Amino acid sequence: MIPSVAVLVAASFLSPRQVRRVALFVFLVSITLILVALLYGHEIKGSRRWIFGIQPSEFLKPAFVILVAWAFSEVGKRRDVPANLLAILLLGVTIVPLILQPDFGQTMLVSLVWMALLFMAGLHWLWVAGLGGAGFGGALLAYKLVPHVRARVLKFIDPGAGGGIADTFQVDTALDCFLSGGWFGKGPGEGTVKRILPDAHTDFIFAVTGEEFGVLACVLIASIFAFIVLRGLFMAARNEDPFCRFAAAGLVMLFGIQSAINMAVNINLIPAKGMTLPFISYGGSSLISLALAIGFLIAVLRKRPGAAILTDARVEAFA
C-alpha cells in the first residue's frame, strides 16, 4: 500500500512532458521484462507472465496509453511526424508480447482503449474499418489456434461442452456467492462459498464482495466506478491541450473497461479471463500500476497557473 501511495503522489506532480518521458521509460522496461519472462519466467496456469515476483504487463498498460495519446495528439499538428503509423506500431509492439505469454485479457483491454482513442482522434472511417476487421480476424484466429481460448468461448456459449458442470465451476461458484449474500450480505469475513472459489482474492473479488456485503454494495461499487469514468471523460473533454485530453480519456477508459470486464466475468456476461478489479483486488503489481495510472491522470488534468501566465505573456508579446 505504501509504495502505491508513493508512486501515485510522485506521478501526480509530473508535468505533461515528464509524464511522457516517464511513460516511455516504463514502456521500454516493461517490454524488456515481458520478453525476459517469456524466456526465463515460471509458467503459471499455462502462461509466463511473472518475473522476480512482478507482472510487467500491468505496468505496460498506463505507459502504453500515454504514448498512444502522445502519438494521436500529433495527428494534424506536425506533418513531419507519421503519428498514425507510430500509433499502429505501438499497438503491435504491445500486443505481440502479450499474445506470446499468452495474456488475451490484457491484449483485449489495451486494444479496446487504443480503438477508443483512435475514434477520438477522428481518423478516416477506412482506418477504423480496416483496423476493426484486423481485430476481428485476430480474435477469430485466436479462437481457431489457441485451445484454451476456444474452450472458454465454447463453455460460455454451451456450459455442457467438454464435460459438463465441472468445466464452469469457477463461474458457477461466483454466481453462488451472489445468491448466498443476497441483498445485504452475510457480513465482513462471514462468507462461506468464497472458500471454494478459485482466485477469490483477485479475479473474482467482486463475487466475494457480493457474498459478504450484498448485491446492493456491488451496485454501489459499480455506480462509483461509473461516476469516476464519466467525470474523468467530462474533465478530459474540457482540456484544451490535445495530449492531456487524449491521455486523460485513455487512462479513464483503461480503468473503466478493466472494471467492466472484471464485473462482467463475475456475473457470467462474458467468458472468464484474468482481470483484476481496480482498488479492490489483491495484487502488488496491479495496485502499483493503478497508482501510476491515477498519478498520470492527476498530472495531465491538474491546472497549472504558471502555464496560464506564460501563455498570456506569449499572447501579449504577439499582440
Tab-separated table of C-alpha atoms in Angstrom:
chain	number	residue	atom	x	y	z
A	1	MET	CA	0.000	0.000	0.000
A	2	ILE	CA	2.748	2.482	0.961
A	3	PRO	CA	4.688	2.014	-2.330
A	4	SER	CA	1.446	2.546	-4.273
A	5	VAL	CA	0.681	5.803	-2.453
A	6	ALA	CA	4.257	6.976	-3.015
A	7	VAL	CA	4.022	6.203	-6.753
A	8	LEU	CA	0.655	7.965	-7.049
A	9	VAL	CA	1.844	11.122	-5.271
A	10	ALA	CA	5.141	11.265	-7.158
A	11	ALA	CA	3.477	10.780	-10.558
A	12	SER	CA	0.804	13.390	-9.828
A	13	PHE	CA	3.455	16.139	-9.559
A	14	LEU	CA	4.894	15.489	-13.025
A	15	SER	CA	4.455	17.922	-15.896
A	16	PRO	CA	2.936	16.598	-19.168
A	17	ARG	CA	6.411	16.444	-20.703
A	18	GLN	CA	7.728	14.494	-17.728
A	19	VAL	CA	4.710	12.170	-17.909
A	20	ARG	CA	5.645	11.317	-21.497
A	21	ARG	CA	9.278	10.684	-20.580
A	22	VAL	CA	8.419	8.501	-17.594
A	23	ALA	CA	5.859	6.588	-19.687
A	24	LEU	CA	8.449	5.921	-22.397
A	25	PHE	CA	10.907	4.610	-19.799
A	26	VAL	CA	8.264	2.408	-18.126
A	27	PHE	CA	7.123	1.115	-21.525
A	28	LEU	CA	10.623	0.068	-22.598
A	29	VAL	CA	11.399	-1.560	-19.246
A	30	SER	CA	8.040	-3.383	-19.234
A	31	ILE	CA	8.517	-4.755	-22.754
A	32	THR	CA	12.015	-5.922	-21.814
A	33	LEU	CA	10.762	-7.656	-18.656
A	34	ILE	CA	7.906	-9.315	-20.557
A	35	LEU	CA	10.420	-10.760	-23.024
A	36	VAL	CA	12.629	-11.906	-20.132
A	37	ALA	CA	9.586	-13.535	-18.503
A	38	LEU	CA	8.821	-15.353	-21.760
A	39	LEU	CA	12.333	-16.812	-21.779
A	40	TYR	CA	13.056	-17.381	-18.096
A	41	GLY	CA	9.823	-16.864	-16.148
A	42	HIS	CA	7.947	-19.628	-14.349
A	43	GLU	CA	4.872	-20.984	-16.115
A	44	ILE	CA	1.703	-20.492	-14.068
A	45	LYS	CA	-1.630	-21.773	-15.414
A	46	GLY	CA	-0.141	-22.102	-18.891
A	47	SER	CA	1.265	-18.552	-19.073
A	48	ARG	CA	4.628	-16.919	-18.449
A	49	ARG	CA	3.653	-13.531	-17.018
A	50	TRP	CA	5.812	-13.184	-13.915
A	51	ILE	CA	9.477	-12.353	-13.369
A	52	PHE	CA	11.020	-11.679	-9.939
A	53	GLY	CA	7.509	-11.607	-8.444
A	54	ILE	CA	6.479	-8.787	-10.821
A	55	GLN	CA	3.881	-8.860	-13.587
A	56	PRO	CA	5.352	-6.436	-16.185
A	57	SER	CA	2.205	-6.334	-18.324
A	58	GLU	CA	0.430	-4.403	-15.561
A	59	PHE	CA	2.922	-1.527	-15.825
A	60	LEU	CA	2.818	-1.675	-19.596
A	61	LYS	CA	-0.831	-0.565	-19.713
A	62	PRO	CA	-0.656	3.030	-18.365
A	63	ALA	CA	2.622	3.653	-20.214
A	64	PHE	CA	1.054	2.405	-23.457
A	65	VAL	CA	-1.949	4.712	-23.039
A	66	ILE	CA	0.288	7.758	-22.521
A	67	LEU	CA	2.433	7.004	-25.575
A	68	VAL	CA	-0.579	6.348	-27.808
A	69	ALA	CA	-2.182	9.585	-26.577
A	70	TRP	CA	1.063	11.362	-27.440
A	71	ALA	CA	1.023	9.890	-30.961
A	72	PHE	CA	-2.636	10.700	-31.641
A	73	SER	CA	-2.203	14.255	-30.304
A	74	GLU	CA	0.381	14.861	-33.033
A	75	VAL	CA	-2.057	13.967	-35.832
A	76	GLY	CA	-2.566	17.078	-37.959
A	77	LYS	CA	-0.207	19.107	-35.761
A	78	ARG	CA	3.155	18.034	-37.149
A	79	ARG	CA	3.340	16.897	-40.756
A	80	ASP	CA	6.898	15.632	-40.283
A	81	VAL	CA	5.784	13.045	-37.716
A	82	PRO	CA	3.958	9.899	-39.001
A	83	ALA	CA	1.691	9.882	-35.945
A	84	ASN	CA	-0.824	7.373	-37.304
A	85	LEU	CA	1.906	4.904	-38.192
A	86	LEU	CA	3.544	5.349	-34.778
A	87	ALA	CA	0.230	4.636	-33.032
A	88	ILE	CA	-0.245	1.451	-35.053
A	89	LEU	CA	3.340	0.338	-34.397
A	90	LEU	CA	2.860	0.968	-30.673
A	91	LEU	CA	-0.184	-1.297	-30.686
A	92	GLY	CA	1.719	-4.031	-32.487
A	93	VAL	CA	4.774	-3.802	-30.234
A	94	THR	CA	2.470	-4.004	-27.200
A	95	ILE	CA	0.086	-6.810	-28.093
A	96	VAL	CA	2.551	-9.231	-29.701
A	97	PRO	CA	4.434	-9.933	-26.414
A	98	LEU	CA	1.098	-10.137	-24.578
A	99	ILE	CA	-0.190	-12.726	-27.046
A	100	LEU	CA	3.017	-14.740	-26.713
A	101	GLN	CA	2.630	-15.009	-22.904
A	102	PRO	CA	-0.332	-15.648	-23.628
A	103	ASP	CA	-2.498	-12.974	-21.977
A	104	PHE	CA	-5.562	-12.390	-24.126
A	105	GLY	CA	-7.374	-10.433	-21.418
A	106	GLN	CA	-4.736	-7.690	-21.331
A	107	THR	CA	-4.488	-7.834	-25.124
A	108	MET	CA	-8.204	-7.177	-25.443
A	109	LEU	CA	-8.036	-4.385	-22.857
A	110	VAL	CA	-5.243	-2.380	-24.491
A	111	SER	CA	-6.768	-2.952	-27.944
A	112	LEU	CA	-10.144	-1.573	-26.832
A	113	VAL	CA	-8.523	1.504	-25.283
A	114	TRP	CA	-6.461	2.016	-28.432
A	115	MET	CA	-9.553	1.799	-30.634
A	116	ALA	CA	-11.395	4.276	-28.397
A	117	LEU	CA	-8.534	6.767	-28.750
A	118	LEU	CA	-8.488	6.112	-32.488
A	119	PHE	CA	-12.167	7.049	-32.605
A	120	MET	CA	-11.467	10.207	-30.572
A	121	ALA	CA	-8.680	11.194	-32.964
A	122	GLY	CA	-11.273	11.432	-35.734
A	123	LEU	CA	-9.339	9.353	-38.235
A	124	HIS	CA	-10.878	8.394	-41.563
A	125	TRP	CA	-13.514	5.685	-41.389
A	126	LEU	CA	-11.410	3.477	-43.661
A	127	TRP	CA	-8.780	3.303	-40.911
A	128	VAL	CA	-11.430	2.364	-38.378
A	129	ALA	CA	-12.998	-0.260	-40.662
A	130	GLY	CA	-9.653	-1.757	-41.642
A	131	LEU	CA	-8.306	-1.994	-38.109
A	132	GLY	CA	-11.651	-3.255	-36.814
A	133	GLY	CA	-11.543	-6.007	-39.420
A	134	ALA	CA	-7.975	-6.846	-38.421
A	135	GLY	CA	-9.047	-7.069	-34.776
A	136	PHE	CA	-11.934	-9.370	-35.640
A	137	GLY	CA	-9.605	-11.511	-37.719
A	138	GLY	CA	-7.143	-11.719	-34.833
A	139	ALA	CA	-9.886	-12.794	-32.437
A	140	LEU	CA	-11.071	-15.436	-34.894
A	141	LEU	CA	-7.502	-16.661	-35.339
A	142	ALA	CA	-7.060	-16.941	-31.560
A	143	TYR	CA	-10.299	-18.940	-31.372
A	144	LYS	CA	-9.097	-21.312	-34.080
A	145	LEU	CA	-5.478	-21.762	-32.977
A	146	VAL	CA	-5.418	-21.397	-29.174
A	147	PRO	CA	-7.114	-24.339	-27.409
A	148	HIS	CA	-7.891	-22.665	-24.065
A	149	VAL	CA	-9.420	-19.619	-25.787
A	150	ARG	CA	-11.675	-21.860	-27.851
A	151	ALA	CA	-12.556	-23.901	-24.756
A	152	ARG	CA	-13.569	-20.817	-22.751
A	153	VAL	CA	-15.738	-19.458	-25.560
A	154	LEU	CA	-17.436	-22.819	-26.099
A	155	LYS	CA	-18.057	-23.275	-22.375
A	156	PHE	CA	-19.569	-19.793	-22.216
A	157	ILE	CA	-21.885	-20.485	-25.154
A	158	ASP	CA	-22.663	-24.074	-24.098
A	159	PRO	CA	-21.858	-24.864	-20.423
A	160	GLY	CA	-22.283	-28.559	-21.161
A	161	ALA	CA	-19.500	-28.598	-23.745
A	162	GLY	CA	-16.389	-30.573	-22.874
A	163	GLY	CA	-17.503	-32.322	-19.731
A	164	GLY	CA	-20.437	-30.537	-18.174
A	165	ILE	CA	-20.788	-28.557	-14.979
A	166	ALA	CA	-17.241	-29.161	-13.684
A	167	ASP	CA	-15.917	-27.024	-16.553
A	168	THR	CA	-17.882	-23.986	-15.328
A	169	PHE	CA	-17.164	-24.495	-11.636
A	170	GLN	CA	-15.479	-21.113	-11.163
A	171	VAL	CA	-18.265	-19.028	-12.707
A	172	ASP	CA	-20.991	-21.146	-11.100
A	173	THR	CA	-19.383	-20.684	-7.690
A	174	ALA	CA	-19.115	-16.928	-8.278
A	175	LEU	CA	-22.846	-16.771	-9.005
A	176	ASP	CA	-23.492	-18.826	-5.866
A	177	CYS	CA	-21.622	-16.148	-3.901
A	178	PHE	CA	-24.114	-13.510	-5.034
A	179	LEU	CA	-27.041	-15.799	-4.211
A	180	SER	CA	-25.568	-16.607	-0.802
A	181	GLY	CA	-25.062	-12.947	0.085
A	182	GLY	CA	-28.469	-11.725	-1.049
A	183	TRP	CA	-29.204	-8.003	-0.972
A	184	PHE	CA	-27.304	-7.104	2.187
A	185	GLY	CA	-24.609	-9.785	2.531
A	186	LYS	CA	-23.500	-12.005	5.395
A	187	GLY	CA	-21.057	-9.529	6.882
A	188	PRO	CA	-17.284	-8.998	6.586
A	189	GLY	CA	-15.393	-12.286	6.785
A	190	GLU	CA	-18.581	-14.345	7.092
A	191	GLY	CA	-18.667	-15.659	3.536
A	192	THR	CA	-18.593	-19.433	3.129
A	193	VAL	CA	-18.917	-20.034	-0.616
A	194	LYS	CA	-15.791	-17.925	-1.205
A	195	ARG	CA	-13.710	-20.657	0.463
A	196	ILE	CA	-14.114	-22.919	-2.552
A	197	LEU	CA	-13.962	-20.126	-5.163
A	198	PRO	CA	-10.673	-20.132	-7.128
A	199	ASP	CA	-8.948	-16.719	-7.388
A	200	ALA	CA	-11.376	-15.311	-4.832
A	201	HIS	CA	-8.923	-12.572	-3.798
A	202	THR	CA	-8.121	-11.400	-7.341
A	203	ASP	CA	-10.233	-12.085	-10.442
A	204	PHE	CA	-13.398	-12.974	-8.501
A	205	ILE	CA	-13.214	-10.478	-5.649
A	206	PHE	CA	-16.429	-8.857	-6.923
A	207	ALA	CA	-18.328	-12.098	-6.219
A	208	VAL	CA	-16.812	-12.274	-2.728
A	209	THR	CA	-17.941	-8.681	-2.165
A	210	GLY	CA	-21.440	-9.753	-3.170
A	211	GLU	CA	-21.469	-12.580	-0.637
A	212	GLU	CA	-20.108	-10.588	2.297
A	213	PHE	CA	-21.579	-7.128	1.648
A	214	GLY	CA	-24.547	-7.889	-0.588
A	215	VAL	CA	-25.751	-7.118	-4.084
A	216	LEU	CA	-26.554	-3.537	-3.076
A	217	ALA	CA	-22.888	-2.970	-2.192
A	218	CYS	CA	-21.903	-4.313	-5.616
A	219	VAL	CA	-24.349	-1.925	-7.291
A	220	LEU	CA	-22.867	0.916	-5.243
A	221	ILE	CA	-19.325	-0.028	-6.306
A	222	ALA	CA	-20.362	-0.196	-9.961
A	223	SER	CA	-22.064	3.200	-9.632
A	224	ILE	CA	-18.966	4.773	-8.070
A	225	PHE	CA	-16.767	3.373	-10.827
A	226	ALA	CA	-19.191	4.664	-13.477
A	227	PHE	CA	-19.150	8.117	-11.860
A	228	ILE	CA	-15.334	8.158	-11.882
A	229	VAL	CA	-15.265	7.255	-15.574
A	230	LEU	CA	-17.925	9.771	-16.618
A	231	ARG	CA	-16.389	12.541	-14.519
A	232	GLY	CA	-12.951	11.778	-15.919
A	233	LEU	CA	-14.202	11.841	-19.507
A	234	PHE	CA	-16.000	15.132	-18.853
A	235	MET	CA	-12.827	16.716	-17.476
A	236	ALA	CA	-10.799	15.318	-20.371
A	237	ALA	CA	-13.210	16.805	-22.916
A	238	ARG	CA	-12.791	20.253	-21.342
A	239	ASN	CA	-8.993	20.150	-21.536
A	240	GLU	CA	-7.624	22.329	-24.332
A	241	ASP	CA	-4.288	20.532	-24.666
A	242	PRO	CA	-4.638	17.653	-27.187
A	243	PHE	CA	-2.141	15.393	-25.422
A	244	CYS	CA	-3.686	15.917	-21.990
A	245	ARG	CA	-7.160	15.347	-23.433
A	246	PHE	CA	-6.214	12.051	-25.097
A	247	ALA	CA	-4.133	10.883	-22.128
A	248	ALA	CA	-6.849	11.600	-19.562
A	249	ALA	CA	-9.551	9.949	-21.670
A	250	GLY	CA	-7.359	6.915	-22.320
A	251	LEU	CA	-6.425	6.417	-18.662
A	252	VAL	CA	-10.048	6.758	-17.556
A	253	MET	CA	-11.187	4.280	-20.207
A	254	LEU	CA	-8.418	1.882	-19.162
A	255	PHE	CA	-9.811	1.983	-15.626
A	256	GLY	CA	-13.435	1.732	-16.759
A	257	ILE	CA	-13.029	-1.064	-19.306
A	258	GLN	CA	-10.925	-3.164	-16.921
A	259	SER	CA	-13.546	-2.741	-14.196
A	260	ALA	CA	-16.366	-3.599	-16.595
A	261	ILE	CA	-14.589	-6.748	-17.829
A	262	ASN	CA	-13.977	-7.978	-14.279
A	263	MET	CA	-17.576	-7.390	-13.197
A	264	ALA	CA	-18.967	-8.919	-16.398
A	265	VAL	CA	-16.910	-12.086	-15.883
A	266	ASN	CA	-18.083	-12.364	-12.271
A	267	ILE	CA	-21.746	-12.300	-13.293
A	268	ASN	CA	-21.153	-14.538	-16.346
A	269	LEU	CA	-21.839	-11.943	-19.044
A	270	ILE	CA	-18.612	-12.718	-20.919
A	271	PRO	CA	-16.154	-15.659	-20.953
A	272	ALA	CA	-13.778	-15.851	-17.992
A	273	LYS	CA	-10.406	-14.114	-18.250
A	274	GLY	CA	-7.794	-12.997	-15.753
A	275	MET	CA	-8.543	-9.354	-14.940
A	276	THR	CA	-8.321	-7.668	-11.556
A	277	LEU	CA	-10.866	-5.202	-10.165
A	278	PRO	CA	-9.190	-1.799	-9.621
A	279	PHE	CA	-8.765	-0.663	-5.996
A	280	ILE	CA	-10.288	-3.908	-4.656
A	281	SER	CA	-8.444	-6.987	-5.958
A	282	TYR	CA	-5.302	-8.179	-4.211
A	283	GLY	CA	-2.031	-7.836	-6.118
A	284	GLY	CA	1.096	-5.732	-5.740
A	285	SER	CA	1.815	-5.213	-9.447
A	286	SER	CA	-1.819	-4.395	-10.197
A	287	LEU	CA	-2.087	-1.909	-7.330
A	288	ILE	CA	1.152	-0.069	-8.147
A	289	SER	CA	0.224	0.027	-11.841
A	290	LEU	CA	-3.158	1.508	-10.955
A	291	ALA	CA	-1.464	4.067	-8.703
A	292	LEU	CA	0.822	5.043	-11.590
A	293	ALA	CA	-2.181	5.431	-13.913
A	294	ILE	CA	-4.094	7.584	-11.415
A	295	GLY	CA	-0.954	9.652	-10.789
A	296	PHE	CA	-0.583	10.233	-14.531
A	297	LEU	CA	-4.284	11.151	-14.715
A	298	ILE	CA	-3.959	13.756	-11.959
A	299	ALA	CA	-0.803	15.116	-13.596
A	300	VAL	CA	-2.388	15.703	-17.018
A	301	LEU	CA	-5.617	17.142	-15.580
A	302	ARG	CA	-4.045	19.384	-12.943
A	303	LYS	CA	-4.397	23.089	-13.626
A	304	ARG	CA	-1.095	24.939	-13.753
A	305	PRO	CA	-1.394	28.684	-13.044
A	306	GLY	CA	2.198	29.192	-14.131
A	307	ALA	CA	1.462	27.713	-17.536
A	308	ALA	CA	-1.543	30.007	-17.938
A	309	ILE	CA	0.569	33.062	-17.047
A	310	LEU	CA	3.205	32.000	-19.568
A	311	THR	CA	0.566	31.564	-22.270
A	312	ASP	CA	-0.896	35.026	-21.558
A	313	ALA	CA	2.573	36.539	-21.747
A	314	ARG	CA	3.138	34.968	-25.157
A	315	VAL	CA	-0.204	36.274	-26.420
A	316	GLU	CA	0.629	39.787	-25.233
A	317	ALA	CA	4.042	39.585	-26.895
A	318	PHE	CA	2.417	38.928	-30.266
A	319	ALA	CA	-0.378	41.471	-29.749
